[in-house]
CSV table of C-alpha atoms in Angstrom, one decimal:
chain,number,residue,atom,x,y,z
A,1,MET,CA,15.0,-21.1,9.4
A,2,GLU,CA,12.0,-19.6,7.5
A,3,LEU,CA,9.4,-17.9,9.7
A,4,SER,CA,5.8,-19.0,9.5
A,5,ARG,CA,3.1,-16.3,9.2
A,6,ARG,CA,1.9,-17.2,12.8
A,7,THR,CA,5.4,-16.6,14.1
A,8,VAL,CA,5.4,-13.2,12.6
A,9,ILE,CA,2.0,-12.2,13.7
A,10,ALA,CA,2.8,-13.1,17.2
A,11,GLY,CA,5.7,-10.8,17.4
A,12,ALA,CA,6.3,-8.6,14.4
A,13,ALA,CA,5.1,-5.2,15.7
A,14,ALA,CA,5.5,-5.9,19.4
A,15,ALA,CA,7.6,-3.6,21.6
A,16,GLY,CA,8.1,-1.0,18.9
A,17,VAL,CA,9.5,-2.5,15.8
A,18,THR,CA,12.0,-0.2,14.0
A,19,ALA,CA,13.1,-0.2,10.4
A,20,ALA,CA,16.4,-1.7,9.4
A,21,VAL,CA,17.0,1.4,7.2
A,22,SER,CA,16.3,4.9,8.4
A,23,GLY,CA,16.1,8.0,6.4
A,24,THR,CA,18.3,11.0,6.8
A,25,ALA,CA,17.5,12.7,10.2
A,26,HIS,CA,15.7,16.0,10.0
A,27,ALA,CA,15.2,18.4,12.7
A,28,THR,CA,12.5,17.3,15.1
A,29,GLY,CA,9.3,19.4,15.4
A,30,GLY,CA,6.4,17.0,15.9
A,31,ARG,CA,3.2,18.5,17.2
A,32,THR,CA,-0.2,17.2,18.1
A,33,PRO,CA,-2.2,16.2,14.9
A,34,VAL,CA,-4.7,18.8,13.9
A,35,LYS,CA,-8.3,17.8,12.8
A,36,SER,CA,-10.3,19.7,10.3
A,37,LEU,CA,-13.5,19.1,8.2
A,38,PHE,CA,-12.7,17.9,4.7
A,39,GLY,CA,-16.2,17.3,3.4
A,40,LYS,CA,-19.4,15.3,3.8
A,41,LEU,CA,-20.6,12.1,2.2
A,42,ALA,CA,-24.0,12.1,0.4
A,43,ASP,CA,-25.7,10.8,3.6
A,44,GLY,CA,-24.3,13.8,5.6
A,45,THR,CA,-21.5,11.8,7.3
A,46,LYS,CA,-18.6,14.3,8.1
A,47,ILE,CA,-15.1,13.3,6.7
A,48,TYR,CA,-12.2,14.8,8.6
A,49,SER,CA,-8.6,15.5,7.6
A,50,TRP,CA,-5.8,15.0,10.1
A,51,SER,CA,-2.6,17.0,9.6
A,52,LEU,CA,0.7,15.7,11.1
A,53,GLU,CA,4.2,17.0,11.0
A,54,ASN,CA,7.4,15.5,12.3
A,55,GLY,CA,11.1,15.3,11.4
A,56,GLY,CA,10.6,17.2,8.2
A,57,THR,CA,7.7,15.1,6.9
A,58,ARG,CA,4.2,16.5,6.6
A,59,LEU,CA,1.2,14.1,6.3
A,60,LYS,CA,-2.6,14.6,5.8
A,61,VAL,CA,-4.9,11.7,6.4
A,62,LEU,CA,-8.6,11.4,5.8
A,63,SER,CA,-11.1,9.5,8.0
A,64,TYR,CA,-12.6,8.2,4.7
A,65,GLY,CA,-10.6,5.1,3.7
A,66,GLY,CA,-7.7,6.0,5.9
A,67,ILE,CA,-6.6,7.9,2.8
A,68,VAL,CA,-3.2,9.7,2.6
A,69,GLN,CA,-4.4,12.8,1.0
A,70,SER,CA,-1.0,14.4,0.8
A,71,LEU,CA,2.5,13.7,1.9
A,72,GLU,CA,5.1,16.4,1.7
A,73,ILE,CA,8.9,16.1,1.9
A,74,PRO,CA,11.7,18.4,1.0
A,75,ASP,CA,14.1,18.1,-1.9
A,76,ARG,CA,17.9,18.5,-1.8
A,77,ARG,CA,17.4,22.3,-1.5
A,78,GLY,CA,14.8,22.1,1.2
A,79,ARG,CA,11.8,22.8,-1.1
A,80,TYR,CA,8.6,21.0,-0.1
A,81,THR,CA,6.2,19.3,-2.4
A,82,ASN,CA,3.4,16.7,-2.2
A,83,VAL,CA,4.7,13.4,-3.5
A,84,SER,CA,1.4,11.4,-3.4
A,85,LEU,CA,-1.3,11.5,-6.0
A,86,GLY,CA,-4.9,12.4,-4.8
A,87,PHE,CA,-7.8,14.8,-4.9
A,88,ASP,CA,-8.7,18.0,-3.2
A,89,ASN,CA,-12.3,17.0,-2.5
A,90,ILE,CA,-14.3,14.1,-1.0
A,91,GLU,CA,-16.6,13.8,-4.0
A,92,ASP,CA,-13.8,12.6,-6.3
A,93,TYR,CA,-12.5,10.1,-3.7
A,94,VAL,CA,-16.0,8.6,-3.5
A,95,SER,CA,-16.8,8.5,-7.2
A,96,SER,CA,-13.6,8.2,-9.1
A,97,SER,CA,-10.6,7.2,-7.1
A,98,PRO,CA,-8.3,4.4,-8.3
A,99,TYR,CA,-7.4,3.8,-4.6
A,100,PHE,CA,-5.3,6.9,-4.2
A,101,GLY,CA,-3.6,6.8,-0.8
A,102,ALA,CA,-6.1,4.3,0.6
A,103,LEU,CA,-5.9,1.6,3.3
A,104,ILE,CA,-6.7,-1.6,1.5
A,105,GLY,CA,-8.6,-4.6,3.0
A,106,ARG,CA,-9.8,-7.1,3.8
A,107,TYR,CA,-7.6,-8.5,1.1
A,108,GLY,CA,-5.1,-6.4,-0.8
A,109,ASN,CA,-4.8,-7.3,-4.5
A,110,ARG,CA,-6.8,-9.9,-6.4
A,111,ILE,CA,-8.7,-13.1,-5.6
A,112,ALA,CA,-9.6,-15.2,-8.7
A,113,LYS,CA,-13.3,-15.1,-9.4
A,114,GLY,CA,-13.8,-13.8,-5.9
A,115,ARG,CA,-13.8,-17.4,-4.6
A,116,PHE,CA,-11.9,-19.3,-2.1
A,117,THR,CA,-12.4,-22.3,0.2
A,118,LEU,CA,-11.4,-22.3,3.9
A,119,ASP,CA,-11.8,-25.3,6.2
A,120,GLY,CA,-13.9,-27.0,3.6
A,121,LYS,CA,-16.3,-24.2,3.2
A,122,ALA,CA,-16.6,-22.2,-0.1
A,123,TYR,CA,-16.9,-18.4,0.0
A,124,GLN,CA,-18.1,-16.0,-2.7
A,125,LEU,CA,-16.7,-12.5,-2.4
A,126,SER,CA,-17.8,-9.2,-4.0
A,127,VAL,CA,-16.5,-9.2,-7.6
A,128,ASN,CA,-15.4,-5.8,-8.8
A,129,ASP,CA,-12.5,-6.3,-11.3
A,130,GLY,CA,-13.9,-8.2,-14.3
A,131,ASP,CA,-14.4,-11.8,-12.9
A,132,ASN,CA,-12.3,-11.2,-9.9
A,133,SER,CA,-12.3,-9.5,-6.5
A,134,LEU,CA,-9.9,-6.6,-6.1
A,135,HIS,CA,-8.8,-4.9,-2.9
A,136,GLY,CA,-11.6,-6.3,-0.7
A,137,GLY,CA,-14.5,-5.9,-3.2
A,138,ALA,CA,-16.8,-3.1,-4.3
A,139,GLN,CA,-16.9,-1.6,-0.8
A,140,GLY,CA,-13.5,-2.4,0.7
A,141,PHE,CA,-11.7,-0.7,3.5
A,142,ASP,CA,-10.8,2.1,1.2
A,143,LYS,CA,-14.5,3.2,1.1
A,144,ARG,CA,-15.2,2.9,4.8
A,145,VAL,CA,-15.1,5.6,7.4
A,146,TRP,CA,-12.5,4.9,10.1
A,147,ASP,CA,-12.5,6.1,13.6
A,148,ILE,CA,-9.3,8.1,14.3
A,149,GLU,CA,-7.5,9.0,17.5
A,150,PRO,CA,-4.4,11.2,17.5
A,151,PHE,CA,-1.4,10.5,19.7
A,152,THR,CA,2.0,11.8,20.7
A,153,LYS,CA,4.4,9.3,22.2
A,154,GLY,CA,7.9,10.5,23.1
A,155,SER,CA,9.3,12.1,19.9
A,156,ASP,CA,6.7,10.5,17.7
A,157,VAL,CA,3.3,11.7,16.6
A,158,GLY,CA,0.6,9.7,14.8
A,159,LEU,CA,-2.9,8.4,14.4
A,160,TYR,CA,-4.7,5.2,15.5
A,161,LEU,CA,-7.3,4.2,12.9
A,162,TYR,CA,-10.0,1.7,13.8
A,163,TYR,CA,-12.6,-0.2,11.7
A,164,THR,CA,-14.7,-3.2,12.4
A,165,SER,CA,-15.8,-5.3,9.4
A,166,VAL,CA,-18.8,-7.4,10.3
A,167,ASP,CA,-19.2,-11.1,9.5
A,168,GLY,CA,-20.1,-11.5,5.8
A,169,GLU,CA,-19.1,-8.0,4.7
A,170,MET,CA,-18.1,-8.3,1.0
A,171,GLY,CA,-18.5,-12.0,1.5
A,172,TYR,CA,-15.6,-12.5,4.0
A,173,PRO,CA,-16.2,-14.7,7.0
A,174,GLY,CA,-15.8,-13.5,10.6
A,175,THR,CA,-16.1,-10.1,12.3
A,176,LEU,CA,-12.7,-8.5,11.7
A,177,LYS,CA,-11.5,-5.8,14.1
A,178,SER,CA,-8.7,-3.8,12.5
A,179,LYS,CA,-6.4,-1.2,14.0
A,180,VAL,CA,-3.9,0.7,11.8
A,181,THR,CA,-1.3,3.0,13.3
A,182,TYR,CA,0.3,5.8,11.2
A,183,THR,CA,3.4,7.2,13.0
A,184,LEU,CA,5.7,10.0,11.9
A,185,THR,CA,9.0,9.5,13.8
A,186,ARG,CA,11.5,12.2,14.7
A,187,HIS,CA,13.5,11.2,11.7
A,188,GLY,CA,10.6,11.9,9.4
A,189,ASP,CA,9.9,8.2,8.7
A,190,TRP,CA,6.3,7.2,8.1
A,191,ARG,CA,5.6,3.9,9.7
A,192,ILE,CA,2.4,1.8,9.3
A,193,ASP,CA,1.5,-0.9,11.8
A,194,TYR,CA,-1.4,-3.2,11.0
A,195,GLU,CA,-3.3,-5.2,13.5
A,196,ALA,CA,-6.4,-7.4,13.2
A,197,THR,CA,-8.4,-10.0,15.1
A,198,THR,CA,-11.3,-12.2,14.1
A,199,ASP,CA,-14.0,-14.3,15.8
A,200,LYS,CA,-14.1,-16.8,12.8
A,201,ALA,CA,-11.4,-18.2,10.5
A,202,THR,CA,-10.8,-15.8,7.6
A,203,VAL,CA,-8.2,-14.4,5.3
A,204,VAL,CA,-6.5,-11.0,5.7
A,205,ASN,CA,-4.0,-9.0,3.6
A,206,LEU,CA,-3.8,-5.3,4.5
A,207,THR,CA,-1.7,-2.8,2.7
A,208,SER,CA,-1.5,0.9,1.6
A,209,HIS,CA,-2.1,2.2,-1.9
A,210,VAL,CA,-0.2,5.4,-2.1
A,211,TYR,CA,0.7,6.5,-5.6
A,212,TRP,CA,4.2,8.0,-5.5
A,213,ASN,CA,5.8,10.7,-7.6
A,214,LEU,CA,8.9,12.0,-5.8
A,215,ALA,CA,9.3,14.9,-8.2
A,216,GLY,CA,5.8,16.1,-7.2
A,217,GLU,CA,2.3,14.8,-7.8
A,218,SER,CA,1.7,17.1,-10.8
A,219,SER,CA,5.1,16.9,-12.4
A,220,GLY,CA,4.6,14.2,-15.1
A,221,THR,CA,5.7,10.6,-15.4
A,222,ILE,CA,7.7,8.5,-13.0
A,223,TYR,CA,9.6,6.7,-15.8
A,224,ASP,CA,12.9,8.5,-14.9
A,225,HIS,CA,12.6,7.5,-11.3
A,226,GLU,CA,15.4,5.1,-10.3
A,227,LEU,CA,14.2,1.9,-8.5
A,228,SER,CA,15.8,-1.2,-6.9
A,229,ILE,CA,13.9,-4.2,-5.5
A,230,ALA,CA,15.5,-7.0,-3.4
A,231,ALA,CA,13.8,-9.8,-5.3
A,232,ALA,CA,15.1,-12.5,-7.6
A,233,ARG,CA,11.6,-13.8,-8.4
A,234,TYR,CA,8.1,-12.6,-9.2
A,235,THR,CA,4.7,-14.1,-9.7
A,236,PRO,CA,3.7,-14.2,-13.4
A,237,VAL,CA,-0.1,-13.6,-14.1
A,238,ASP,CA,-2.7,-14.7,-16.6
A,239,SER,CA,-4.7,-12.2,-18.7
A,240,GLY,CA,-6.9,-11.4,-15.7
A,241,LEU,CA,-3.7,-10.5,-13.7
A,242,ILE,CA,-4.2,-13.5,-11.4
A,243,PRO,CA,-1.0,-15.4,-10.5
A,244,THR,CA,-0.4,-18.6,-12.3
A,245,GLY,CA,1.3,-20.1,-9.2
A,246,GLU,CA,4.8,-19.9,-10.7
A,247,LEU,CA,7.6,-18.1,-8.9
A,248,ALA,CA,9.6,-17.0,-12.0
A,249,LYS,CA,13.1,-15.7,-12.0
A,250,VAL,CA,13.5,-12.0,-12.9
A,251,ALA,CA,16.8,-12.5,-14.5
A,252,GLY,CA,16.8,-11.6,-18.2
A,253,THR,CA,13.3,-10.0,-17.9
A,254,PRO,CA,11.9,-6.5,-17.6
A,255,PHE,CA,11.2,-7.4,-13.9
A,256,ASP,CA,14.8,-7.5,-12.8
A,257,PHE,CA,15.3,-4.5,-10.5
A,258,ARG,CA,18.1,-6.1,-8.4
A,259,ARG,CA,20.3,-3.5,-9.8
A,260,THR,CA,19.1,0.1,-9.8
A,261,LYS,CA,17.5,1.1,-13.1
A,262,THR,CA,14.9,3.6,-14.2
A,263,VAL,CA,11.2,2.6,-14.1
A,264,GLY,CA,10.9,3.3,-17.8
A,265,GLU,CA,14.0,1.4,-19.0
A,266,ASP,CA,12.2,-1.8,-19.9
A,267,ILE,CA,8.6,-0.8,-19.7
A,268,ARG,CA,8.1,-0.8,-23.5
A,269,VAL,CA,9.8,-4.2,-24.0
A,270,ALA,CA,7.6,-6.7,-25.9
A,271,HIS,CA,7.0,-9.1,-23.1
A,272,GLN,CA,3.7,-11.0,-22.6
A,273,GLN,CA,3.5,-10.1,-18.9
A,274,LEU,CA,3.8,-6.3,-19.7
A,275,LEU,CA,1.1,-6.8,-22.3
A,276,TYR,CA,-1.2,-8.3,-19.7
A,277,GLY,CA,-0.7,-5.5,-17.2
A,278,LYS,CA,-0.3,-2.7,-19.8
A,279,GLY,CA,3.0,-2.1,-18.0
A,280,LEU,CA,4.2,-3.2,-14.6
A,281,ASP,CA,1.5,-4.5,-12.3
A,282,HIS,CA,3.0,-7.6,-10.6
A,283,ASN,CA,4.0,-9.0,-7.3
A,284,TRP,CA,7.7,-9.4,-6.5
A,285,VAL,CA,8.7,-12.3,-4.2
A,286,LEU,CA,11.0,-10.6,-1.8
A,287,ASP,CA,14.3,-12.4,-1.1
A,288,LYS,CA,14.0,-12.0,2.6
A,289,GLY,CA,10.6,-13.7,2.9
A,290,ILE,CA,8.4,-13.0,6.0
A,291,THR,CA,10.4,-11.4,8.8
A,292,ALA,CA,9.7,-10.6,12.4
A,293,ARG,CA,11.0,-7.0,11.9
A,294,PRO,CA,11.0,-4.7,8.9
A,295,GLU,CA,13.9,-5.2,6.5
A,296,HIS,CA,14.9,-3.0,3.7
A,297,ILE,CA,13.4,-4.2,0.3
A,298,ALA,CA,13.2,-1.3,-2.1
A,299,THR,CA,14.7,2.1,-2.9
A,300,LEU,CA,13.0,4.7,-5.1
A,301,ARG,CA,14.8,7.9,-6.1
A,302,ASP,CA,14.0,10.9,-8.3
A,303,PRO,CA,17.3,12.2,-9.7
A,304,SER,CA,15.9,15.7,-10.5
A,305,SER,CA,15.0,16.5,-6.9
A,306,GLY,CA,17.2,14.1,-5.0
A,307,ARG,CA,14.2,12.9,-3.0
A,308,THR,CA,14.6,9.2,-2.0
A,309,LEU,CA,12.2,6.8,-0.5
A,310,LYS,CA,13.5,3.6,1.2
A,311,ILE,CA,10.9,0.9,2.1
A,312,ALA,CA,11.3,-1.7,4.9
A,313,THR,CA,8.7,-4.3,5.7
A,314,THR,CA,7.9,-7.6,7.4
A,315,GLU,CA,5.8,-8.8,4.4
A,316,PRO,CA,7.0,-11.3,1.8
A,317,GLY,CA,5.8,-9.6,-1.3
A,318,LEU,CA,5.8,-6.2,-3.0
A,319,GLN,CA,3.2,-5.2,-5.6
A,320,PHE,CA,4.8,-2.7,-8.0
A,321,TYR,CA,2.2,-0.9,-10.1
A,322,SER,CA,3.5,1.7,-12.6
A,323,GLY,CA,0.2,3.7,-12.9
A,324,ASN,CA,-0.8,2.0,-16.2
A,325,PHE,CA,-4.5,2.7,-16.0
A,326,LEU,CA,-4.3,6.4,-15.3
A,327,ASP,CA,-6.0,7.6,-18.5
A,328,GLY,CA,-6.3,11.4,-18.3
A,329,SER,CA,-9.8,11.5,-16.8
A,330,LEU,CA,-8.7,12.5,-13.3
A,331,VAL,CA,-7.7,16.0,-12.0
A,332,GLY,CA,-5.3,15.8,-9.1
A,333,THR,CA,-4.6,18.0,-6.1
A,334,GLY,CA,-2.2,20.2,-8.1
A,335,GLY,CA,-4.9,20.9,-10.7
A,336,THR,CA,-3.3,18.8,-13.4
A,337,VAL,CA,-4.6,15.8,-15.3
A,338,TYR,CA,-3.1,12.4,-14.3
A,339,ARG,CA,-2.0,10.3,-17.3
A,340,GLN,CA,-0.4,6.9,-17.6
A,341,GLY,CA,2.7,6.6,-15.5
A,342,ASP,CA,2.2,9.8,-13.5
A,343,GLY,CA,2.6,7.8,-10.3
A,344,LEU,CA,3.6,4.4,-9.1
A,345,CYS,CA,2.6,2.1,-6.2
A,346,LEU,CA,4.8,0.0,-4.0
A,347,GLU,CA,2.4,-2.1,-2.0
A,348,THR,CA,3.9,-4.4,0.7
A,349,GLN,CA,1.7,-7.5,1.0
A,350,HIS,CA,1.2,-11.2,0.9
A,351,TYR,CA,0.9,-12.5,-2.6
A,352,PRO,CA,-2.3,-12.0,-4.7
A,353,ASP,CA,-4.8,-14.9,-4.7
A,354,SER,CA,-3.0,-16.7,-1.9
A,355,PRO,CA,-6.1,-18.3,-0.6
A,356,ASN,CA,-6.2,-20.3,-3.9
A,357,HIS,CA,-2.5,-21.2,-3.9
A,358,PRO,CA,-1.5,-23.5,-1.0
A,359,SER,CA,2.2,-23.1,-1.9
A,360,PHE,CA,2.0,-19.3,-1.3
A,361,PRO,CA,2.6,-17.9,2.3
A,362,SER,CA,-0.7,-18.3,4.1
A,363,THR,CA,-3.1,-15.4,4.7
A,364,VAL,CA,-5.4,-17.3,7.1
A,365,LEU,CA,-6.2,-15.7,10.4
A,366,ARG,CA,-8.0,-17.6,13.1
A,367,PRO,CA,-9.7,-16.7,16.4
A,368,GLY,CA,-7.1,-16.2,19.2
A,369,GLN,CA,-4.5,-15.0,16.7
A,370,THR,CA,-3.5,-11.4,16.0
A,371,TYR,CA,-2.6,-10.3,12.5
A,372,ARG,CA,0.4,-8.0,12.5
A,373,SER,CA,2.3,-6.4,9.7
A,374,THR,CA,4.7,-3.4,9.6
A,375,THR,CA,6.0,-1.2,6.8
A,376,VAL,CA,8.3,1.8,7.2
A,377,HIS,CA,8.9,4.5,4.6
A,378,SER,CA,12.1,6.5,5.1
A,379,PHE,CA,12.7,9.8,3.2
A,380,SER,CA,15.9,11.7,2.4
A,381,ALA,CA,17.2,14.0,-0.3
């Protein structure tokens, strides 16, 4: 029986959800997260960096946007490198970031013309992507300062991140109280648990926007990375990258990653959907649908280093973006220029523009309900 969203949000992350797939266990060595000053915003607000380490994974998180500023894992020979794209200063995150490593909300991905109707009332959102609203609008959760509390719990270490979005912020109804938990487990898994409550009916779709390059953030393109996605369908888009409403079969198209293939294998194929996105920038309809516990849905591997990322989630969709709009204008943490295809995103989510597609899984959250979603990233080499 297919689960409803309300069934999932009532129990998805309760009582310590664990991934169906775990990465290769590393030696434990978790320690209390360390806080340091990263920089200041123009108004003098201090932005802090939190450093965590456990199970062979090293993570740095900023209070600005809940950003993953770096994530280091070892290769098959034990050599560490940062596998997430980003900057080494707060100024670039504020002025130039294409959502590097950020927490995304209130609504991940696009809403057509920034409009939707809920309970008979029309809402106009902040428009920041042509005619559309993208990732919560011009001042989404990625540009907010989050309150952060560190924790250690058994063999796990992590951070609690809190942000309250007031009624009407970026056009969204309801005061939304969000709590996001970043956990590094003793196995080196990075787990994200999302929670939110509202005092008025609203729509919510939270996700993480890490750009992955398992060879290292300054190593060049990800086109030789090997990828598999457990999805027989995807949501085609129009020229504005808004879903048409169709759930199309991936068979016989460049969108078929049911068998493992390199990211670049079909990325130059003359297909109208690739022309719209200047590459891959689409939502995959995961075979498993919405689940109460995270289930494995994708595997990414860099053959040169052996580094492997396995993703498990409770969400019904996965946005795979192949870094098409990186244009050589940004300098990353490693001191190199980022160009097209130098990183990719695998964003677990509900489908784009769901508030305008009644046939899509609902993203509506009402007072008295708790939004919950979990995604687990497992690493090995």
